[in-house]
Coordinates of C-alpha atoms in Angstrom, one line a residue:
M24 CA 125.5 132.2 115.1
P25 CA 124.2 134.9 112.7
H26 CA 120.8 133.2 112.2
D27 CA 118.6 130.5 113.7
V28 CA 119.8 127.0 112.9
S29 CA 117.5 125.1 115.3
L30 CA 116.0 123.0 112.5
I31 CA 119.5 122.0 111.2
A32 CA 120.6 121.2 114.7
L33 CA 117.5 119.1 115.4
I34 CA 118.0 117.1 112.1
A35 CA 121.7 116.7 112.6
A36 CA 121.5 115.6 116.2
G37 CA 118.4 113.5 115.6
F38 CA 119.8 111.6 112.6
G39 CA 123.3 111.2 114.1
L40 CA 122.1 109.9 117.5
A41 CA 119.4 107.7 115.8
M42 CA 122.1 106.1 113.6
V43 CA 124.3 105.4 116.7
F44 CA 121.6 104.0 118.9
G45 CA 119.9 102.2 116.0
F46 CA 123.2 100.5 115.2
I47 CA 123.5 99.4 118.9
A48 CA 119.9 98.2 119.0
I49 CA 120.5 96.0 115.9
H50 CA 123.6 94.5 117.5
L51 CA 121.6 93.7 120.6
R52 CA 119.0 92.0 118.3
M53 CA 116.4 94.6 118.9
P54 CA 114.4 96.6 116.3
P55 CA 116.3 99.9 115.4
L56 CA 113.1 101.6 116.3
V57 CA 114.2 101.3 120.0
G58 CA 117.4 103.1 119.1
Y59 CA 115.5 106.0 117.5
L60 CA 113.3 106.4 120.5
L61 CA 116.4 106.4 122.8
A62 CA 118.0 109.1 120.5
G63 CA 114.9 111.3 121.1
I64 CA 115.2 110.8 124.9
V65 CA 118.9 111.9 124.8
I66 CA 118.0 115.3 123.2
S67 CA 114.8 115.8 125.1
P68 CA 114.3 118.6 127.8
T69 CA 114.1 115.9 130.5
T70 CA 117.7 114.8 130.0
P71 CA 120.9 116.8 130.5
G72 CA 123.0 118.1 127.6
F73 CA 121.8 119.4 124.2
V74 CA 118.1 120.0 124.0
A75 CA 116.5 120.1 120.6
D76 CA 113.5 122.4 119.6
V77 CA 110.4 120.4 120.7
S78 CA 108.0 122.5 118.6
L79 CA 110.0 121.9 115.4
A80 CA 110.2 118.2 116.3
G81 CA 106.4 118.1 116.5
Q82 CA 106.0 119.5 112.9
L83 CA 108.6 117.0 111.6
A84 CA 106.7 114.3 113.4
E85 CA 103.5 115.3 111.6
I86 CA 105.3 114.9 108.2
G87 CA 106.6 111.5 109.5
V88 CA 103.0 110.5 110.3
M89 CA 101.8 111.5 106.8
L90 CA 104.5 109.5 105.1
L91 CA 104.1 106.5 107.4
M92 CA 100.4 106.3 106.7
F93 CA 101.0 107.0 103.0
G94 CA 103.2 103.9 103.0
V95 CA 100.6 101.8 104.8
G96 CA 98.1 102.9 102.2
L97 CA 100.4 102.0 99.3
H98 CA 100.8 98.5 100.7
F99 CA 97.2 98.1 101.8
S100 CA 95.6 95.3 99.8
L101 CA 91.9 94.8 100.1
N102 CA 92.2 91.4 98.5
D103 CA 94.7 90.2 101.2
L104 CA 92.4 91.4 103.9
I105 CA 89.4 89.7 102.3
A106 CA 91.4 86.4 102.2
V107 CA 91.6 86.3 106.0
R108 CA 88.5 88.5 106.8
R109 CA 86.7 85.8 108.8
I110 CA 89.4 85.8 111.5
A111 CA 91.1 89.1 111.1
I112 CA 88.1 91.4 111.3
P113 CA 86.2 89.9 114.3
G114 CA 89.5 88.9 116.0
A115 CA 90.9 92.5 115.8
I116 CA 87.7 94.1 116.9
V117 CA 87.3 91.8 119.9
Q118 CA 91.0 92.1 120.8
I119 CA 90.9 95.9 120.7
A120 CA 87.8 95.8 122.9
A121 CA 89.5 93.4 125.4
A122 CA 92.7 95.4 125.6
T123 CA 90.9 98.7 125.8
L124 CA 88.8 97.4 128.7
L125 CA 91.9 96.2 130.5
G126 CA 93.6 99.6 130.1
L127 CA 90.4 101.5 131.0
V128 CA 89.7 99.5 134.2
T129 CA 93.4 99.9 135.2
A130 CA 93.4 103.7 134.7
K131 CA 90.1 104.1 136.5
F132 CA 91.6 102.2 139.4
W133 CA 94.4 104.8 139.4
G134 CA 91.8 107.5 139.7
W135 CA 91.8 108.9 136.1
D136 CA 88.8 110.4 134.4
L137 CA 86.8 108.3 131.9
G138 CA 88.1 110.1 128.9
G139 CA 91.8 109.7 129.9
A140 CA 91.2 106.0 130.9
L141 CA 89.5 105.3 127.5
V142 CA 92.3 106.9 125.5
F143 CA 94.9 105.1 127.6
G144 CA 93.2 101.7 126.9
L145 CA 93.0 102.4 123.2
C146 CA 96.7 103.3 123.2
L147 CA 97.5 99.9 124.6
S148 CA 95.2 98.0 122.2
V149 CA 96.9 98.6 118.9
A150 CA 100.2 97.1 117.8
S151 CA 102.8 98.6 115.5
T152 CA 102.5 97.6 111.8
V153 CA 106.0 98.8 111.1
V154 CA 107.5 96.5 113.9
L155 CA 105.4 93.5 112.8
L156 CA 106.3 93.8 109.1
R157 CA 110.0 94.0 109.8
A158 CA 109.7 91.0 112.2
L159 CA 107.9 88.9 109.7
E160 CA 110.3 89.8 106.9
A161 CA 113.3 89.0 109.0
R162 CA 111.8 85.5 109.6
G163 CA 110.6 84.9 106.0
Q164 CA 107.0 84.6 107.2
L165 CA 105.4 87.7 105.6
K166 CA 103.8 85.6 102.7
S167 CA 102.8 82.7 104.9
I168 CA 99.2 82.2 106.0
N169 CA 100.3 83.0 109.6
G170 CA 101.9 86.2 108.4
Q171 CA 98.8 87.2 106.3
I172 CA 96.5 86.7 109.2
A173 CA 98.8 88.8 111.5
V174 CA 99.1 91.6 108.9
G175 CA 95.4 91.5 108.1
W176 CA 94.6 91.7 111.9
L177 CA 96.9 94.8 112.2
V178 CA 95.4 96.4 109.1
V179 CA 91.9 96.2 110.8
E180 CA 93.4 97.6 113.9
D181 CA 94.9 100.5 111.9
L182 CA 91.6 101.2 110.2
V183 CA 89.8 101.3 113.6
M184 CA 92.5 103.7 115.0
V185 CA 92.1 106.0 112.0
L186 CA 88.4 106.2 112.8
V187 CA 89.2 106.9 116.5
L188 CA 91.6 109.7 115.5
V189 CA 88.9 111.3 113.4
L190 CA 86.2 111.0 116.1
L191 CA 88.2 111.7 119.2
P192 CA 88.4 115.5 118.8
A193 CA 84.6 115.7 118.3
L194 CA 84.0 113.5 121.4
S195 CA 86.6 115.1 123.6
G196 CA 84.1 117.5 125.3
M197 CA 81.8 114.6 126.2
L198 CA 84.7 112.5 127.6
S199 CA 86.4 115.3 129.5
A200 CA 85.9 115.7 133.2
D201 CA 84.2 119.1 132.7
G202 CA 81.7 117.8 130.2
D203 CA 78.0 118.2 131.1
A204 CA 74.7 116.7 129.9
A205 CA 73.5 120.0 128.5
A206 CA 76.3 119.9 125.9
D207 CA 75.4 116.4 124.7
A208 CA 73.2 117.6 121.8
R209 CA 75.9 120.0 120.5
L210 CA 78.5 117.2 120.8
W211 CA 76.5 114.7 118.9
K212 CA 75.8 117.3 116.3
A213 CA 79.6 117.9 116.1
V214 CA 80.2 114.1 115.7
G215 CA 77.6 114.0 112.9
I216 CA 79.3 116.9 111.1
T217 CA 82.7 115.2 111.5
L218 CA 81.4 111.9 110.1
A219 CA 79.7 113.7 107.2
K220 CA 83.0 115.5 106.4
V221 CA 84.9 112.2 106.6
A222 CA 82.3 110.5 104.3
G223 CA 82.6 113.5 101.9
F224 CA 86.4 113.1 101.8
I225 CA 86.2 109.3 101.2
V226 CA 83.6 109.8 98.4
F227 CA 85.8 112.5 96.9
M228 CA 88.9 110.3 97.0
L229 CA 87.0 107.3 95.6
V230 CA 85.4 109.2 92.8
V231 CA 88.0 111.9 91.9
G232 CA 91.3 110.7 93.5
R233 CA 91.0 107.2 92.3
R234 CA 90.9 108.4 88.7
L235 CA 93.1 111.5 88.9
L236 CA 96.1 110.4 91.1
P237 CA 97.0 107.2 89.0
K238 CA 96.8 109.4 85.8
L239 CA 99.0 112.0 87.4
L240 CA 101.7 109.3 88.1
W241 CA 101.3 108.1 84.5
W242 CA 101.8 111.6 83.0
V243 CA 104.9 112.2 85.2
A244 CA 106.3 108.8 84.4
R245 CA 106.1 109.6 80.7
T246 CA 108.6 112.5 81.1
G247 CA 111.3 109.9 82.0
S248 CA 112.5 112.1 84.9
Q249 CA 113.2 110.0 88.1
E250 CA 113.5 113.0 90.4
L251 CA 110.2 114.5 89.1
F252 CA 108.5 111.1 89.7
T253 CA 109.8 111.0 93.3
L254 CA 108.7 114.6 93.8
S255 CA 105.2 113.9 92.5
V256 CA 104.8 110.9 94.9
V257 CA 105.8 113.0 97.9
A258 CA 103.7 116.0 96.7
V259 CA 100.7 113.7 96.5
A260 CA 101.2 112.3 100.0
V261 CA 101.8 115.6 101.7
G262 CA 99.4 117.6 99.5
V263 CA 96.4 115.3 99.9
A264 CA 97.0 115.0 103.6
F265 CA 97.2 118.8 104.0
G266 CA 94.1 119.3 101.7
A267 CA 92.2 116.7 103.7
A268 CA 92.9 118.5 106.9
T269 CA 92.2 122.0 105.5
L270 CA 89.1 121.3 103.4
F271 CA 87.5 118.4 105.2
D272 CA 88.8 118.8 108.8
V273 CA 90.1 115.2 108.8
S274 CA 93.5 114.1 110.2
F275 CA 96.7 114.3 108.2
A276 CA 97.0 110.5 108.8
L277 CA 93.7 109.7 107.1
G278 CA 94.4 111.9 104.2
A279 CA 97.8 110.4 103.6
F280 CA 96.4 106.9 104.0
F281 CA 93.8 107.4 101.3
A282 CA 96.4 109.0 99.0
G283 CA 98.5 105.8 99.3
M284 CA 95.4 103.7 98.7
M285 CA 94.5 105.6 95.6
L286 CA 98.0 105.5 94.2
R287 CA 98.0 101.7 94.7
E288 CA 95.5 101.6 91.8
S289 CA 98.2 102.9 89.5
E290 CA 100.4 100.5 87.5
F291 CA 103.3 102.5 88.9
S292 CA 102.4 101.8 92.6
H293 CA 105.4 99.6 93.2
R294 CA 107.7 102.2 91.7
A295 CA 106.0 104.9 93.8
A296 CA 106.6 102.8 97.0
D297 CA 110.3 102.2 96.1
E298 CA 110.9 105.8 95.1
S299 CA 109.4 107.3 98.3
L300 CA 110.9 104.7 100.6
P301 CA 114.1 106.6 101.5
L302 CA 112.2 109.8 102.3
R303 CA 109.5 107.8 104.2
D304 CA 112.2 106.0 106.2
A305 CA 114.0 109.3 107.0
F306 CA 110.9 111.1 108.3
A307 CA 109.8 107.9 110.1
V308 CA 113.1 108.2 112.0
L309 CA 112.4 111.8 112.9
F310 CA 108.9 110.8 114.0
F311 CA 110.3 108.2 116.5
V312 CA 113.0 110.7 117.6
S313 CA 110.4 113.3 118.3
V314 CA 108.3 110.8 120.2
G315 CA 111.3 110.0 122.3
M316 CA 111.7 113.7 123.1
L317 CA 108.3 113.7 124.7
F318 CA 109.2 110.9 127.0
D319 CA 110.0 111.6 130.7
P320 CA 112.3 108.8 131.9
A321 CA 111.4 109.7 135.5
V322 CA 108.2 107.6 135.1
I323 CA 110.4 104.5 135.3
W324 CA 111.6 105.1 138.9
N325 CA 108.6 107.2 140.0
E326 CA 105.9 104.8 138.8
P327 CA 107.6 101.4 138.5
L328 CA 104.4 99.4 139.5
K329 CA 102.2 101.3 137.0
L330 CA 104.8 100.7 134.3
L331 CA 104.9 97.0 135.1
V332 CA 101.1 96.8 134.8
V333 CA 101.2 98.5 131.4
V334 CA 103.9 96.1 130.1
A335 CA 101.9 93.2 131.5
I336 CA 98.7 94.3 129.6
I337 CA 100.7 94.8 126.4
V338 CA 102.8 91.7 126.4
V339 CA 100.7 89.2 128.4
G340 CA 97.1 90.4 128.3
K341 CA 96.9 91.2 124.6
T342 CA 98.9 88.0 123.7
I343 CA 96.6 85.7 125.7
A344 CA 93.5 87.3 124.3
A345 CA 94.8 87.0 120.7
I346 CA 95.8 83.3 121.2
A347 CA 92.5 82.4 122.7
L348 CA 90.6 84.1 119.8
V349 CA 92.7 82.4 117.1
L350 CA 92.2 79.0 118.8
L351 CA 88.5 79.8 119.0
F352 CA 88.4 80.1 115.2
R353 CA 89.9 76.6 115.1
Y354 CA 93.3 77.6 113.7
P355 CA 96.4 75.6 114.8
L356 CA 98.5 76.5 117.8
N357 CA 101.4 77.8 115.7
T358 CA 99.1 80.4 114.0
A359 CA 97.8 81.4 117.4
L360 CA 101.3 81.9 118.8
T361 CA 102.4 83.9 115.7
V362 CA 99.4 86.3 116.0
G363 CA 99.9 86.6 119.7
A364 CA 103.6 87.5 119.3
S365 CA 102.7 90.0 116.6
L366 CA 100.4 91.9 119.0
A367 CA 102.7 91.8 122.0
Q368 CA 103.9 95.4 121.4
I369 CA 102.6 98.9 120.7
G370 CA 104.0 101.5 118.3
E371 CA 103.2 104.4 116.0
F372 CA 99.4 104.6 116.4
S373 CA 99.8 104.5 120.2
F374 CA 102.2 107.4 120.1
I375 CA 99.8 109.4 117.8
L376 CA 96.8 108.7 119.9
A377 CA 98.6 109.4 123.2
G378 CA 99.8 112.8 121.8
L379 CA 96.3 113.6 120.7
G380 CA 94.8 112.6 124.1
V381 CA 97.3 114.9 125.9
S382 CA 96.6 117.8 123.5
L383 CA 92.9 117.5 124.0
H384 CA 93.4 117.5 127.8
L385 CA 91.9 114.0 128.1
M386 CA 94.9 112.1 129.3
P387 CA 97.5 113.3 131.7
Q388 CA 101.1 113.7 130.7
E389 CA 101.9 110.7 132.9
G390 CA 99.8 108.5 130.7
Q391 CA 101.8 109.5 127.6
S392 CA 105.0 108.7 129.4
L393 CA 103.7 105.3 130.5
V394 CA 102.6 104.5 126.9
L395 CA 106.0 105.5 125.5
A396 CA 107.8 103.5 128.2
G397 CA 105.5 100.5 127.5
A398 CA 106.2 100.8 123.8
L399 CA 110.0 100.9 124.3
I400 CA 110.0 97.8 126.6
S401 CA 107.5 95.8 124.5
I402 CA 109.3 96.5 121.2
A403 CA 112.6 95.5 122.8
L404 CA 111.1 92.3 124.0
N405 CA 109.2 91.5 120.8
S406 CA 112.2 89.8 118.9
A407 CA 112.8 87.5 121.9
I408 CA 109.0 86.6 122.0
F409 CA 109.2 85.6 118.3
V410 CA 112.3 83.5 118.9
A411 CA 110.6 81.8 121.8
M412 CA 107.4 80.9 119.8
E413 CA 108.6 77.5 118.4
P414 CA 110.1 76.2 121.7
A415 CA 107.0 77.4 123.5
R416 CA 104.8 75.5 121.0
R417 CA 106.7 72.3 121.5
W418 CA 106.7 72.7 125.3
I419 CA 103.0 73.3 125.4
L420 CA 102.2 70.3 123.3
E421 CA 104.5 68.1 125.3
Y422 CA 103.2 69.0 128.7
S423 CA 99.6 70.1 128.1
A424 CA 97.0 67.4 127.4
F425 CA 94.5 70.2 126.8
A426 CA 96.7 71.7 124.1
R427 CA 97.0 68.3 122.5
R428 CA 93.3 67.9 122.5
L429 CA 92.9 71.3 120.9
E430 CA 95.3 70.3 118.1
A431 CA 93.6 67.0 117.6
R432 CA 90.0 68.2 118.0
D433 CA 87.3 67.1 115.6
D434 CA 87.5 69.7 112.8
P435 CA 85.6 69.0 109.6
L436 CA 88.0 71.0 107.5
A437 CA 91.0 69.1 108.9
Q438 CA 89.7 65.8 107.6
L439 CA 88.8 64.7 104.0
P440 CA 85.0 64.4 103.6
V441 CA 83.5 61.0 103.5
S442 CA 82.3 61.7 100.0
T443 CA 85.9 62.0 98.7
D444 CA 86.7 59.3 96.1
R445 CA 89.2 57.2 98.0
Q446 CA 90.0 55.2 94.9
S447 CA 91.6 58.2 93.3
L448 CA 93.8 58.8 96.3
S449 CA 96.5 56.4 95.2
G450 CA 99.5 57.8 93.3
Q451 CA 98.1 61.3 93.8
V452 CA 100.0 64.5 94.4
V453 CA 99.9 66.2 97.8
L454 CA 100.1 69.9 97.1
V455 CA 101.1 72.0 100.2
G456 CA 100.0 75.6 99.8
Y457 CA 97.5 77.1 97.4
G458 CA 98.8 80.6 96.9
R459 CA 99.8 82.1 93.5
V460 CA 102.3 79.2 92.8
G461 CA 100.1 76.5 94.2
R462 CA 97.2 77.7 92.0
W463 CA 99.3 77.3 88.8
I464 CA 100.3 73.8 89.8
G465 CA 96.7 72.8 90.8
Q466 CA 95.4 74.1 87.5
A467 CA 98.0 72.2 85.5
L468 CA 97.2 69.0 87.5
S469 CA 93.5 69.4 86.9
E470 CA 93.9 69.9 83.2
A471 CA 96.0 66.8 83.1
N472 CA 93.4 64.8 85.1
I473 CA 96.0 64.0 87.8
P474 CA 94.4 63.6 91.2
F475 CA 95.8 65.8 94.0
V476 CA 95.0 66.9 97.6
V477 CA 95.6 70.4 98.8
A478 CA 97.0 71.0 102.3
E479 CA 96.5 74.6 103.3
Q480 CA 96.4 76.5 106.6
N481 CA 93.9 79.1 105.4
R482 CA 90.6 77.6 106.5
E483 CA 88.5 80.0 104.3
L484 CA 90.4 78.9 101.3
V485 CA 90.0 75.2 102.1
D486 CA 86.3 75.7 102.5
A487 CA 86.1 77.5 99.1
L488 CA 88.1 74.7 97.4
R489 CA 85.8 72.1 98.8
R490 CA 82.8 74.0 97.5
D491 CA 84.5 73.8 94.0
G492 CA 84.7 70.0 94.4
M493 CA 88.5 69.8 95.1
S494 CA 90.1 67.6 97.8
A495 CA 91.6 69.8 100.5
V496 CA 92.5 69.6 104.2
S497 CA 93.1 72.5 106.6
G498 CA 96.1 72.5 108.9
D499 CA 99.8 72.8 109.2
A500 CA 101.5 70.3 106.8
S501 CA 104.6 70.2 109.1
T502 CA 102.5 68.0 111.5
P503 CA 101.9 64.3 110.7
E504 CA 98.1 64.5 111.2
V505 CA 97.6 66.8 108.2
L506 CA 99.8 64.8 105.8
I507 CA 98.1 61.6 107.0
Q508 CA 94.7 63.1 106.2
A509 CA 96.1 63.9 102.7
H510 CA 96.9 60.2 102.3
I511 CA 100.7 60.9 102.0
A512 CA 101.4 57.1 102.5
R513 CA 99.8 56.4 99.1
A514 CA 100.9 59.5 97.3
A515 CA 103.3 59.6 94.3
M516 CA 104.7 63.1 95.0
L517 CA 104.8 65.8 97.6
V518 CA 104.8 69.3 96.1
I519 CA 105.6 72.1 98.5
A520 CA 104.5 75.4 97.0
I521 CA 105.3 77.6 100.0
A522 CA 108.6 79.2 100.6
D523 CA 109.4 78.3 104.2
T524 CA 112.8 76.6 104.6
V525 CA 112.3 75.4 108.2
D526 CA 108.8 73.9 107.8
V527 CA 109.8 72.3 104.4
R528 CA 112.4 70.1 106.1
R529 CA 109.9 68.9 108.6
M530 CA 107.3 68.2 105.9
V531 CA 109.8 66.1 103.9
E532 CA 111.0 64.2 106.9
I533 CA 107.4 63.2 107.9
A534 CA 106.5 62.4 104.3
R535 CA 109.6 60.1 103.9
T536 CA 108.9 58.4 107.2
L537 CA 105.3 57.6 106.0
N538 CA 106.2 57.0 102.4
P539 CA 110.0 56.3 101.8
G540 CA 109.7 56.2 98.0
I541 CA 107.8 59.5 97.6
Q542 CA 109.2 62.1 95.2
V543 CA 109.5 65.7 96.5
A544 CA 109.4 69.0 94.7
M545 CA 110.0 72.3 96.5
R546 CA 110.4 76.0 95.9
T547 CA 112.7 78.5 97.5
Q548 CA 113.8 82.2 97.2
S549 CA 117.7 82.0 97.3
E550 CA 120.6 80.0 96.0
E551 CA 121.8 79.3 99.6
E552 CA 118.5 77.9 100.7
A553 CA 118.2 75.9 97.5
E554 CA 121.6 74.2 98.1
M555 CA 120.8 73.5 101.7
L556 CA 117.4 71.9 100.8
R557 CA 119.0 69.8 98.1
Q558 CA 121.5 68.4 100.6
D559 CA 119.1 67.9 103.4
T560 CA 116.1 66.5 101.6
D561 CA 117.4 65.0 98.3
G562 CA 114.5 66.5 96.5
M563 CA 113.9 68.7 93.4
V564 CA 114.3 72.4 94.3
F565 CA 113.0 75.2 92.1
L566 CA 114.5 78.7 92.5
A567 CA 112.3 81.6 91.3
E568 CA 115.1 83.6 89.6
S569 CA 116.5 80.5 87.9
E570 CA 113.1 79.5 86.5
L571 CA 112.5 83.0 85.3
G572 CA 115.9 83.2 83.7
R573 CA 115.4 79.8 82.0
G574 CA 112.0 80.8 80.6
M575 CA 113.3 84.1 79.3
S576 CA 116.4 82.5 77.8
E577 CA 114.3 79.9 75.9
H578 CA 112.2 82.8 74.6
V579 CA 115.2 84.8 73.5
L580 CA 116.9 81.9 71.8
A581 CA 113.7 80.8 70.0
Q582 CA 113.2 84.4 68.7
M583 CA 116.7 84.7 67.5
R584 CA 116.7 81.3 65.8
G585 CA 113.4 82.2 64.1
G586 CA 111.5 79.4 65.8
A587 CA 108.0 79.3 67.1
V588 CA 107.6 80.6 70.6
K589 CA 105.1 79.0 73.0
P590 CA 103.0 81.5 74.9

């Protein structure tokens, strides 16, 4: 060829093979991410046939990291994290410590240095937010309290890993095998300078970026040009990341993450997320392809026992630790299993951290291959783990007296207080879920002086409602104990304000068993689910789009007829 086309060849081969293997992965009911990693393995130097340019792949991967972290920042909601902070923050920190310790002890047993063992343990401790979000979306659990706890948990993990990525280069000398005590003072000075630069960058973004970036989007949006708006979003993501690395010596990942967080302050944040999604997805594919190119398949047959231990730590060790922690916080078993399944894999941060560990000469190349192989296997198994959650819960409760005692343990938030006016709990409404929809319904009932009891899985929210003088019980309303505590037998109506088709059926069945004449009102997200619920439960079903259309139609008709319009 007359000129170098290695970049074109890499993109063509990477996208083409990623499409093929991603398609196969989906048909095998695995995340497409597995297919992307396999595509990278096929064009890597360790496999026969076409070999792509690894150095170019590394640069494309950096852009992929920027856009991935930019997307995480765009969707990072401090309010969502605050809502589950009492379990997500301590749970994530303790779980990271436990998984890191497991990996560190294992690597030290293999004869690795302290630095490599620590990085290896950290790689195994953090799950993939991308894999989790897609798994929860596929099961309709993203907005449930279980989904919120799992996402909040992983957001805390991501923030910890961002801090690790910032500090690791400064600490690499101390952690390496050739580090000595004489250099400790210089190393701590370097750590202090690094933290000062990070603090300066954060302050700059909070003071300047928080004001400037949303205004920039507003100025561009006023032009009416869609392509210019998309360009500005990508320019902000890559430009802030590059500027953060150049001016403040912080990672591309941290710069892009803060760029996304600052743009979230804009009224155009949802549009920015939508407009940048195709490009983010494209470079995310190249990121996973480039990670696959670094993987040496020989580790599978050369070190099968080590790989088995790695997978056991990821899938079994982390899961058991997470389940124990959630149960310790007095959440029900289904919440514990959801969080446990969410953490039974590793992903993008593990790849980034492993690559950094190798480049800093802390972790051997074998460690990176073990991490990549563990990620491939754990991600492939994750869908099956989620599917097995409900059968596992039923089996555990049926055969384990200890699990039944845990579910039925004396929990003050799972029972109505003695001070509750029992006289008012006759003909009351049992309101399941107190999210955005539930709050509207609760406010309307309060204004009409209609008694009601809230059944909600978020323990912090139940505690807050009780402090405000409202009747509320904590727990899963698809179990008889929770509805009994809400006095469902004497209630006039069951209002289910959560959108979970599977649990809704169970709630209605329990309610009708305890109170055959009770009225039922439910919400759903699609016409198909609405029709199924009407047939299965014989209750009133409200569809979000239908109610919005009805409200807008009434407004339009009233305006056109010249009538008064209610606010």
